[in-house]
XYZ file of C-alpha atoms in Angstrom:
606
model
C -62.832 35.804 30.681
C -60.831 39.435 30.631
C -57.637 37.090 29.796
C -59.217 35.262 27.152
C -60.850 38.697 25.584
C -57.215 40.113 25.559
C -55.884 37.044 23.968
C -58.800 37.304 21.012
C -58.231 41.113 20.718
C -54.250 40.843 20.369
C -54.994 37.980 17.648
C -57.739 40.693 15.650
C -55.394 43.521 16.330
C -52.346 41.522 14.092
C -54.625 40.934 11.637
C -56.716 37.751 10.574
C -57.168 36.041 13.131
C -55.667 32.023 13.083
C -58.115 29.186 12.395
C -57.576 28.136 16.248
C -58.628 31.202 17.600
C -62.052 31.458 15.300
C -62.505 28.030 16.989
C -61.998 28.401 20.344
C -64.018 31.578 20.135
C -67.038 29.609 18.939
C -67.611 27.610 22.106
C -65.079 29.644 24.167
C -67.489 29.944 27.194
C -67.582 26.100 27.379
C -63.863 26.000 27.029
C -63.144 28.777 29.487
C -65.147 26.526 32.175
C -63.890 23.130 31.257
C -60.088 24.999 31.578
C -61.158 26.570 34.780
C -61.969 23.417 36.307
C -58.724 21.630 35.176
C -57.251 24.627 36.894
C -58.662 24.512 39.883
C -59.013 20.697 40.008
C -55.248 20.485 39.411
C -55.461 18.624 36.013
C -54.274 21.485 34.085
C -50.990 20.656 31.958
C -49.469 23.466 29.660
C -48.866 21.823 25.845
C -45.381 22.283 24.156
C -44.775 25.781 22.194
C -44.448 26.230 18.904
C -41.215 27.971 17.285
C -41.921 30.776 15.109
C -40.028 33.861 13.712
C -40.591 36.859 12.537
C -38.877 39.956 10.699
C -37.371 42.727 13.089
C -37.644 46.522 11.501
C -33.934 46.783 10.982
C -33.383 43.567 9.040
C -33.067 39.652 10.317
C -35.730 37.640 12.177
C -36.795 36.685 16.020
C -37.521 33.642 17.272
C -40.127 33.140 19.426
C -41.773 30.598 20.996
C -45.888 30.766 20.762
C -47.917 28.679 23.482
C -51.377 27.362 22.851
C -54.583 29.431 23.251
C -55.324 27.774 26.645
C -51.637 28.782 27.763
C -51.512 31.740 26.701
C -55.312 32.773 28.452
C -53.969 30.984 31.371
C -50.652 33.059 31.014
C -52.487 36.439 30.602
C -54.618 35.430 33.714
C -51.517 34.926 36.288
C -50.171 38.163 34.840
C -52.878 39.984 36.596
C -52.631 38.458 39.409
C -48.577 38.161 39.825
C -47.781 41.960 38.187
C -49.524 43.786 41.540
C -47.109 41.372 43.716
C -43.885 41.791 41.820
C -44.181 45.299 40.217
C -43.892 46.937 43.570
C -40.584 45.371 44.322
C -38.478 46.482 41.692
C -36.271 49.115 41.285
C -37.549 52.741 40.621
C -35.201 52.767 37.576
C -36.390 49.531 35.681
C -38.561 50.700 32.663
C -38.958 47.794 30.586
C -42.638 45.397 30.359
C -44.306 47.869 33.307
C -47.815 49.584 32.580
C -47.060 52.678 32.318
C -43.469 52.826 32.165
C -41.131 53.018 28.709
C -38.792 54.376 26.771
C -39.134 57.979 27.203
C -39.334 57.173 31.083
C -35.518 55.503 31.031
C -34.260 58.652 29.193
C -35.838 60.955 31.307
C -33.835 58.927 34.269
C -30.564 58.919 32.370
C -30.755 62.804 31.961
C -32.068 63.252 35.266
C -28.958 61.616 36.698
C -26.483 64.011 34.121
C -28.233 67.168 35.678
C -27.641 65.452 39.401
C -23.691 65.685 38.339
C -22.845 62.305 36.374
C -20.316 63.150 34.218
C -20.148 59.370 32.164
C -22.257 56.579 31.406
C -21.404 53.165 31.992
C -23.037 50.809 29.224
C -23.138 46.939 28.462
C -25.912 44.768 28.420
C -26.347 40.954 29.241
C -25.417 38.451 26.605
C -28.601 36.414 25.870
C -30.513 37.016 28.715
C -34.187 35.421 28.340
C -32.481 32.103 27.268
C -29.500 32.376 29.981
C -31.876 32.924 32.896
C -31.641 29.820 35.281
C -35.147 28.737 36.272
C -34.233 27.498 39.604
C -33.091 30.326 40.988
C -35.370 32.157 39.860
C -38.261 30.294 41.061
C -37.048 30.409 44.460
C -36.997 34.437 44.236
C -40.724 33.881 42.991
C -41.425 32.132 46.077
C -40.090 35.018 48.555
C -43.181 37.000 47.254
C -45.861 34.412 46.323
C -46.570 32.391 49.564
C -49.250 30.119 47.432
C -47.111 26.917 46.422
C -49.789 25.755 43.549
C -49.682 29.502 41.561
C -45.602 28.935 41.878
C -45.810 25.609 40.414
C -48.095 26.411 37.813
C -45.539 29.041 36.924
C -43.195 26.685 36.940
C -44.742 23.655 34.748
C -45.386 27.211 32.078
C -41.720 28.421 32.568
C -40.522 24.442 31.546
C -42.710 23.837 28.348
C -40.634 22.151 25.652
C -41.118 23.686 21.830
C -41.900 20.960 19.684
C -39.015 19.263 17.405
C -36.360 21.139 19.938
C -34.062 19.947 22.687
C -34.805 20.447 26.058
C -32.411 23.424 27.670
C -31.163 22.125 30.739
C -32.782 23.781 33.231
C -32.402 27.577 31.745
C -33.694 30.097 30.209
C -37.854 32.050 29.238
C -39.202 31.780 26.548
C -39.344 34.873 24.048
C -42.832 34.962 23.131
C -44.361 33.537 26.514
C -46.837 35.914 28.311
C -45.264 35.398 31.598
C -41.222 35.817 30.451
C -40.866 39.671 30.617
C -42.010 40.371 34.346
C -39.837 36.795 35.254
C -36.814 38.152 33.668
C -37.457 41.653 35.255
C -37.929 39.917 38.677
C -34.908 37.703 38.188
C -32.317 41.403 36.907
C -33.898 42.973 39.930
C -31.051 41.146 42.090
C -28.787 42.576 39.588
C -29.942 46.386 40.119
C -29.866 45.741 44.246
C -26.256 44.355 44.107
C -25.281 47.563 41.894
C -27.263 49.592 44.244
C -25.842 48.472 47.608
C -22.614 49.128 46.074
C -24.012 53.317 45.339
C -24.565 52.798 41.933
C -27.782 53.523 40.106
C -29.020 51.129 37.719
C -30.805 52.408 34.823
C -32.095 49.157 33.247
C -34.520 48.852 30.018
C -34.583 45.153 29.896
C -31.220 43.829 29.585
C -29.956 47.073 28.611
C -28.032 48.880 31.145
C -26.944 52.536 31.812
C -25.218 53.249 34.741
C -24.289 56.856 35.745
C -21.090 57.805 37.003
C -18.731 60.689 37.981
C -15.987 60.155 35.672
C -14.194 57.163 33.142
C -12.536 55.387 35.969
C -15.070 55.138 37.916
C -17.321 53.754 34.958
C -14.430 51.063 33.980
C -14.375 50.058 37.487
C -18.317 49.971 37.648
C -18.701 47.549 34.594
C -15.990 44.941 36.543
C -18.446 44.885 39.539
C -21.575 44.796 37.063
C -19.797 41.450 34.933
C -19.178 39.844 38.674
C -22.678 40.578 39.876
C -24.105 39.327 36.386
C -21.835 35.782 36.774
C -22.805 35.691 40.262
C -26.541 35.666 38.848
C -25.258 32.726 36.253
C -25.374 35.500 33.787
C -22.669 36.885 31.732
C -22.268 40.577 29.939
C -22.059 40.771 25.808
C -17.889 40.971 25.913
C -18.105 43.707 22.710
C -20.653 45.986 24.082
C -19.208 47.237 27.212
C -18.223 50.831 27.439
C -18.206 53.968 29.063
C -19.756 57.178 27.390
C -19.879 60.993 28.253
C -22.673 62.741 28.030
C -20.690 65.217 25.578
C -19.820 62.929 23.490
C -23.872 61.515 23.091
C -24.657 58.314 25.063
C -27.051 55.529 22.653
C -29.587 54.103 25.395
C -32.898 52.578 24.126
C -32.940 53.706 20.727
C -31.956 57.765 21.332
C -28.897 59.290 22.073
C -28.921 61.595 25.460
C -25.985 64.649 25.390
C -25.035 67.499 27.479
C -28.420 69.427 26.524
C -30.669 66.431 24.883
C -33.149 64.427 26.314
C -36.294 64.950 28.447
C -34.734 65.518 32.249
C -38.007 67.344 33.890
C -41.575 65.984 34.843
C -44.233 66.035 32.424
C -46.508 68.365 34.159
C -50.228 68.754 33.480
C -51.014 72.136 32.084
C -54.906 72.541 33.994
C -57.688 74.718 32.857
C -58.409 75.073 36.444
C -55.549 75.754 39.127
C -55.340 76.499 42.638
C -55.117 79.760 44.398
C -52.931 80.319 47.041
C -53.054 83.423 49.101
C -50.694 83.911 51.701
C -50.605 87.892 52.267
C -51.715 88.767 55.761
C -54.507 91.531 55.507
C -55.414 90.568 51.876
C -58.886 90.951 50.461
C -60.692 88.787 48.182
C -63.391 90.126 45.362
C -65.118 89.555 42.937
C -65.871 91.851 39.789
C -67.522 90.316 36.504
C -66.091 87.450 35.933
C -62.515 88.146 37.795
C -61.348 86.927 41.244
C -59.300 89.625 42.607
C -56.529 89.819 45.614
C -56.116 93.090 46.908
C -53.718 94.254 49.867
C -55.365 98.295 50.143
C -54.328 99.946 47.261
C -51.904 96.812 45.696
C -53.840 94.305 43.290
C -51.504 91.069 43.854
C -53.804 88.873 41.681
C -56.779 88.967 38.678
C -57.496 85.645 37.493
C -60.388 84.879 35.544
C -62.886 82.460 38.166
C -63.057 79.643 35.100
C -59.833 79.235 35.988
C -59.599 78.329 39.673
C -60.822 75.169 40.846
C -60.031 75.936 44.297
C -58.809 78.821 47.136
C -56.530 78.382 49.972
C -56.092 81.571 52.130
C -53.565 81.482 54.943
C -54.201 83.087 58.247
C -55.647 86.922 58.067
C -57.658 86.757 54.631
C -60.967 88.429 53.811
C -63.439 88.237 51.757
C -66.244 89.576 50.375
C -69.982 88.015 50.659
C -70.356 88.471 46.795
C -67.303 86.348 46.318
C -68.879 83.917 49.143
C -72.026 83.283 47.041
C -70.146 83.132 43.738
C -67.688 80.550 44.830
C -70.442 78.249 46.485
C -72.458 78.650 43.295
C -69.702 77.464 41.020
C -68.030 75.201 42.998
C -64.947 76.277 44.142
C -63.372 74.908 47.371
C -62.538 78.178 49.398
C -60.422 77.110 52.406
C -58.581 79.065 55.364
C -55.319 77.855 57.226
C -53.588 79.116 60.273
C -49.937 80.658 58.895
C -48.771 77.326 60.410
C -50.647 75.251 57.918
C -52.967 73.952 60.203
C -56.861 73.744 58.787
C -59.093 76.251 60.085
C -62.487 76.460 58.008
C -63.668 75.222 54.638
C -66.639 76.865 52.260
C -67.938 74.223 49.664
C -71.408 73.815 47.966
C -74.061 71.109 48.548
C -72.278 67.592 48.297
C -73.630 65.601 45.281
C -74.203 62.401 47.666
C -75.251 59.506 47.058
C -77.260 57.221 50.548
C -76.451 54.085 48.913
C -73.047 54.765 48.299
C -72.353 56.062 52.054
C -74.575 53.779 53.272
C -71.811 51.014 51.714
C -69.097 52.842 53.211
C -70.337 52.935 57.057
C -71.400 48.889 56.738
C -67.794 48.080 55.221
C -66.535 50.190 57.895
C -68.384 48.248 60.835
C -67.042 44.808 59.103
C -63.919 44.182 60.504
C -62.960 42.075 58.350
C -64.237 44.087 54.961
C -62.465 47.164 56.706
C -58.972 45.383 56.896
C -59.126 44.375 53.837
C -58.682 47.321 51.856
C -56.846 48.857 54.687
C -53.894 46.305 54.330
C -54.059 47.641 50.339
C -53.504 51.370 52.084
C -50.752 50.706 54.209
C -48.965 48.355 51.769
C -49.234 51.034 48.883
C -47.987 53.655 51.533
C -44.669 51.368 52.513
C -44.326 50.411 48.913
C -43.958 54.166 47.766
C -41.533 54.967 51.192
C -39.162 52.579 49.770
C -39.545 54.112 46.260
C -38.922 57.299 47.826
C -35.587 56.196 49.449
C -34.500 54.174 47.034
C -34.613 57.714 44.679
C -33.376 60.090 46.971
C -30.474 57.706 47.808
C -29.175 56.516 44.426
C -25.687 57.603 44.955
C -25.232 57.214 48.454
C -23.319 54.252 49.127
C -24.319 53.233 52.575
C -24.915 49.336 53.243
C -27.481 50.375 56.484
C -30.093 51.942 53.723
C -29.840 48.840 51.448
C -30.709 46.960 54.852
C -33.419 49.460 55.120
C -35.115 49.106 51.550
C -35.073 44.941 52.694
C -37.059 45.791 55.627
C -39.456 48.220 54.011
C -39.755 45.164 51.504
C -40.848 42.404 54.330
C -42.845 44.911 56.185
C -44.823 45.271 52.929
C -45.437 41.498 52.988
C -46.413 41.786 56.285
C -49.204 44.376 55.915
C -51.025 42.809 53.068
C -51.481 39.407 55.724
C -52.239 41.467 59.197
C -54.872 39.535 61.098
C -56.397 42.622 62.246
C -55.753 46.658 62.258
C -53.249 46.866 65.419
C -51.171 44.426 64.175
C -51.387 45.890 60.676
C -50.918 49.481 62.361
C -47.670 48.313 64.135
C -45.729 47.236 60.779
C -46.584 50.298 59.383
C -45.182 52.277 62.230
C -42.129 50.200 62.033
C -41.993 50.881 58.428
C -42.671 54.574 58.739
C -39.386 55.029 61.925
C -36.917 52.665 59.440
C -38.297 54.867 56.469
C -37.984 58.433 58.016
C -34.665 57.062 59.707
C -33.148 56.155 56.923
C -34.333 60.189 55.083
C -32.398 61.873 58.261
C -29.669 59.849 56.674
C -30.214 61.187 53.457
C -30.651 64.644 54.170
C -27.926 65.203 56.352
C -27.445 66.762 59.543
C -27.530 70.274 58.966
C -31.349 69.871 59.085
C -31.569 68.223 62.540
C -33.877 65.785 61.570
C -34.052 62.661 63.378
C -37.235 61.513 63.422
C -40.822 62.371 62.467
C -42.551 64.471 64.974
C -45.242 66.907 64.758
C -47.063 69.077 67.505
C -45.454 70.865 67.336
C -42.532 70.196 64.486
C -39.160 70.598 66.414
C -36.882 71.477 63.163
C -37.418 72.222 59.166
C -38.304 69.380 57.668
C -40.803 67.999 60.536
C -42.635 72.000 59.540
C -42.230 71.496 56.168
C -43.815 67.597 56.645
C -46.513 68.637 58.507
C -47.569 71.695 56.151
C -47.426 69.432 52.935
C -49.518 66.628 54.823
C -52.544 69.454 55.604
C -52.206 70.385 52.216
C -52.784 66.930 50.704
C -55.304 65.835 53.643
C -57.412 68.839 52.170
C -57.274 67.860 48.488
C -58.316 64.568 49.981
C -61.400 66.243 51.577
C -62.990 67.578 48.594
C -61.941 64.263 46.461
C -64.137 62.000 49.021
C -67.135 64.338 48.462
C -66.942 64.767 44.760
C -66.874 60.786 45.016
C -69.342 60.674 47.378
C -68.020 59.403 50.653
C -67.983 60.738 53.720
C -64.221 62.131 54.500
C -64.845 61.396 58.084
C -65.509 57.866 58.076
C -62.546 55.657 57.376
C -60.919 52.063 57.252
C -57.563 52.226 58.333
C -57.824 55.742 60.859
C -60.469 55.052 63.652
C -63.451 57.737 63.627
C -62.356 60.758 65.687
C -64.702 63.617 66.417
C -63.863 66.282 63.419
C -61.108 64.293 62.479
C -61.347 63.008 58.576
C -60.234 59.432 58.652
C -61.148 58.524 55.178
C -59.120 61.432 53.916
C -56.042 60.584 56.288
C -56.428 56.728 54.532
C -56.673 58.138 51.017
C -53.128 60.531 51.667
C -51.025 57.802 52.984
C -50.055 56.252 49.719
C -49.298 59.848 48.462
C -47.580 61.012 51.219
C -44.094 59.972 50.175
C -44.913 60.715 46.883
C -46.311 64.260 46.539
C -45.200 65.874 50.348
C -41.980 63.886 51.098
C -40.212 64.028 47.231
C -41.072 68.268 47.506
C -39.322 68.200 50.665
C -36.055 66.548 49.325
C -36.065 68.422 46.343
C -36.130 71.401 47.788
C -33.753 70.563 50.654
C -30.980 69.102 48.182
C -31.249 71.530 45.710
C -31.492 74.663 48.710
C -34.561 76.137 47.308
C -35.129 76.147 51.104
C -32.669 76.242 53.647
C -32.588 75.945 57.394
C -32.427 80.056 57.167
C -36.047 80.144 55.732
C -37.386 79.216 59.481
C -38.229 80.490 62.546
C -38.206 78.847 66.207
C -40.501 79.402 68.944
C -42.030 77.884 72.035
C -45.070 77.858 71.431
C -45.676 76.594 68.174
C -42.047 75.024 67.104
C -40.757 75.642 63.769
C -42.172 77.376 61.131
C -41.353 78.797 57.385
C -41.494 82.343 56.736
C -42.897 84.398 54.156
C -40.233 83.650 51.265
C -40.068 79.808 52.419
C -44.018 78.967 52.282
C -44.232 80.578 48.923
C -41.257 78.395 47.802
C -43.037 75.264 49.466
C -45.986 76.330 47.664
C -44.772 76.843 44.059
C -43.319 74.060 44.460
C -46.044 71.753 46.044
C -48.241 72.822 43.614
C -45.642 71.960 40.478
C -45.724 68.218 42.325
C -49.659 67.922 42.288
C -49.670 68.945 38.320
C -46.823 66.235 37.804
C -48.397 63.508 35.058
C -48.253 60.175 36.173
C -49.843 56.515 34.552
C -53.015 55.447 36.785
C -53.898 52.297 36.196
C -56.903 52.514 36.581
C -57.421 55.339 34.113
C -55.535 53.898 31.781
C -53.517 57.257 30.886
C -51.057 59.962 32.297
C -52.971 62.367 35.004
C -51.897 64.799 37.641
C -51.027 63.675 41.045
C -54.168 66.229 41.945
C -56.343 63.869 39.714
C -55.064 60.445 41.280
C -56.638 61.385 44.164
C -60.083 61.520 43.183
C -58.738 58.414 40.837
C -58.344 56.756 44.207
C -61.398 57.870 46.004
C -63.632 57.073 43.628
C -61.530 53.354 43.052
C -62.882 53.040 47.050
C -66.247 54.155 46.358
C -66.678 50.970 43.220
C -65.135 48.652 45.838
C -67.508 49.576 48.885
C -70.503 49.309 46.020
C -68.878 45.571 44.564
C -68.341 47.002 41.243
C -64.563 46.561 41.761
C -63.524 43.264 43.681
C -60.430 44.956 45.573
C -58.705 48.344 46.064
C -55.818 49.001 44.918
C -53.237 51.685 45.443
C -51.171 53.084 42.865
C -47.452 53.200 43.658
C -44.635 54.766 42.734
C -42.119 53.858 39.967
């Protein structure tokens, strides 16, 4: 039914609608059951396309080949259930036919890689790509992810449709037109970007348009040989008279704009919040209120005045007062007023009244005393959490060319695969903490070894990244707090973490899909570009490593510039905050425990 109501919109949206689709939508519940039950009885056979072109904005015409309405519904259908499987297994850097990816994304990347100290731009692109794609091949790629046999062959009986009064075409190419083509072909280049990759070269793909960033001309003429014998290898072949190499100063075309020296969009689109987070970090400091102004004040020194319509939350560190007006006027308005030990561990919170709802929480404690109802959304938690650790390295390693990380992203990959069929939580529990050593393995590989980090440890954190870890993760496990009671859940009651007195489980299973990215990409950034250094941190017995005064507010700044980073939920259908996901997320949970959504789903990064 949704497929067949985004078929009928598309057709209203172009205009008049065709006489078939006025037709079909006259009866179209009785056709969507008699085509349901050819589906699932097996009878269902895709009808030949029709060829059809129309006028491109610069001049000329595209062909493309139209299916019927009951292939395209069924076409629209698969999509949704094939784009969740695929999507997650393609490279951070290819922008084209993703929700929530596009153009502006694949410049962004392109400067992004000029600022990281590319010089040149490789460019080429392949020579007719949707009709030089060989089925075969890529069929048997489709069946590495998709382990049912009758979805692949219904792909493949789509993928084969003849177009009426035309030749058949041997066994190659997608159709340009078909509902289905775009994420094939993106699946199919995705060998293309891993051969590139395991080679340390970034591939910055829109489509079959490809930008590859490099250090200098040689390298780039050298890169576009390997890219033309990884294409043939892929029974594809590069456009001979669009293959170049480009400096930034001299403006590089990619996707319709030209990115120079100074052009282009190269930082995160950040959320600009009417409400913000206060962080207050000054040992001895005094909180106030007067009128309508939250005030910081170390004895005579005002450090802050911010008007309290502004701040959506509080997070004092270690020796912080405050005042019982403030007390009453942050409970009344709702502002989460939390204290930390220096170290970042949680020490009390101050919230208002919960708006719960017993039916709701009721829902959560009976899913969480089904086993099976329980694993089933925690398999979605763990495989969004590997899915974004391979993200993560695949980003922070784009230049690096090191053969045991490529191994690395493969196993990350499988271990994925792995979680989302666990028979039961310890078996689920053990790929992800294979996943998690090969993932924070393969960072210590990354970062280097002036940061003696090895491996991911935490009471108490033995070097600088482990503190810096550990103080991002209490962070984000306290955002997660308040997001499961402004949803309505209970915090301490989860699916994947086992209930633990004062421990909040549901919280810990909300962060781990955000962990690598919101905590683990602030720690890189600020360890590559030395924001932080190992000099920021101090070493003791008792309580391991720690920032100091200069580092934490660094950590902070820049923690907090993470959480306002925009990013397409699609659930929400737009660009929020990472902040804002994670209510996104909680209350996501909360309309699966109720059955008003049919599975959860994490959101991952790309």
């Amino acid at each position: 039914m949704r497929a067949w109501e985004e078929v009928r919109d598309n057709a209203y949206d172009d205009g008049r609608p065709s006489n078939a689709i006025l037709a079909f939508e006259s009866r179209a519940l009785a056709r969507l059951s008699e085509l349901a039950g050819d589906l699932a009885g097996g009878r269902y056979q895709p009808a030949p396309m029709t060829r059809v072109s129309i006028p491109k904005p610069d001049g000329g015409t595209r062909l493309l080949a139209i299916g019927s309405i009951e292939d395209r519904i069924v076409e629209r259908a698969l999509l949704d259930v094939l784009d969740p499987v695929v999507d997650p297994t393609l490279s951070p850097w290819s922008f084209a036919y993703r929700r929530g990816l596009g153009v502006t994304d694949a410049v962004r990347a392109l400067a992004t890689a000029r600022e990281s100290g590319s010089a040149f731009v490789a460019r080429c692109d392949i020579d007719d790509c949707f009709d030089s794609i060989p089925r075969w091949p890529l069929l048997r790629r489709l069946r590495e992810l998709v382990t049912d046999a009758e979805l692949v062959a219904l792909v493949e009986r789509l993928v084969g449709r003849p177009v009426t009064g035309e030749r058949g075409s041997g066994g190659r190419g997608l159709h340009q037109g078909g509902g289905l083509s775009p994420l094939l072909a993106n699946l199919y280049l995705d060998s293309f970007d891993r051969a590139l990759m395991r080679q340390g070269h970034q591939v910055v793909r829109y489509g079959d348009d490809i930008a590859i960033p490099v250090a200098d001309r040689p390298t780039g003429l050298r890169v576009l040989e390997l890219a033309a014998t990884e294409a043939e290898a892929l029974s594809l072949r590069l456009n001979a008279d669009d293959q170049r190499v480009l400096g930034f100063d001299e403006g590089v075309p990619f996707c319709g704009q030209a990115v120079t020296a100074t052009s282009g969009p190269a930082a995160d689109a950040q959320a600009k919040p009417l409400q913000g987070t206060v962080f207050v970090t000054t040992q001895g400091a005094l909180l106030r209120v007067k009128g309508e102004r939250l005030r910081v004040e170390d004895g005579d020194r005002l450090l802050a005045n911010v008007n309290l319509k502004r701040v959506r939350q509080i997070v004092c560190f270690g020796r912080v007062g405050v005042t019982s007006t403030l007390l009453q006027r942050v409970v009344e308005r709702g502002i989460e007023l939390t204290w930390l030990y220096e170290d970042g561990q949680h020490s009390a919170r101050v919230a208002g009244l919960d708006g719960t709802d017993p039916e709701l929480r009721l829902a959560q404690y009976r899913t969480a005393d089904d086993d099976r109802r329980a694993l089933r959304i925690a398999r979605h938690l763990v495989a969004g959490k590997i899915t974004n650790m391979r993200v993560g390295l695949l980003r922070a390693a784009r230049t690096q060319q090191a053969p045991e990380l490529a191994d690395r992203h493969s196993r990350l990959a499988a271990a994925r695969q792995s979680a989302l069929t666990a028979d039961n939580t310890a078996e689920l529990m053990g790929y992800e903490g294979s996943a998690t050593r090969d993932y924070f393995a393969g960072l210590s590989q990354i970062l280097g070894p002036q940061w003696g980090f090895t491996t991911r440890q935490r009471r108490p954190p033995p070097d600088p990244v482990n503190a810096m870890l550990s103080f991002g993760y209490t962070l984000l496990t306290h955002e997660a707090v308040a997001a499961c009671q402004l949803a309505g859940l209970d915090p301490y009651l989860g699916m994947l973490h086992s209930p633990r007195r004062n421990r909040p489980s549901l919280a810990l299973d909300l962060i781990e899909e955000l962990r690598p990215v919101v905590v683990d990409a602030t720690v890189i950034r600020l360890a590559r570009t030395g924001q932080i250094t190992p000099m920021n941190f101090t070493l003791t017995d008792d309580q391991g490593c720690r920032l100091d005064d200069h580092g934490r507010r660094t950590f902070l700044e820049a923690y907090e510039r993470r959480m306002l980073t925009l990013v397409h939920h699609p659930a929400e259908k737009r660009r929020i905050p990472w902040r804002h996901v994670m209510l996104a997320q909680a209350r996501t949970l909360a309309a699966v425990l109720t059955g008003r959504k049919p599975e959860y789903r994490p959101v991952v990064w790309r």
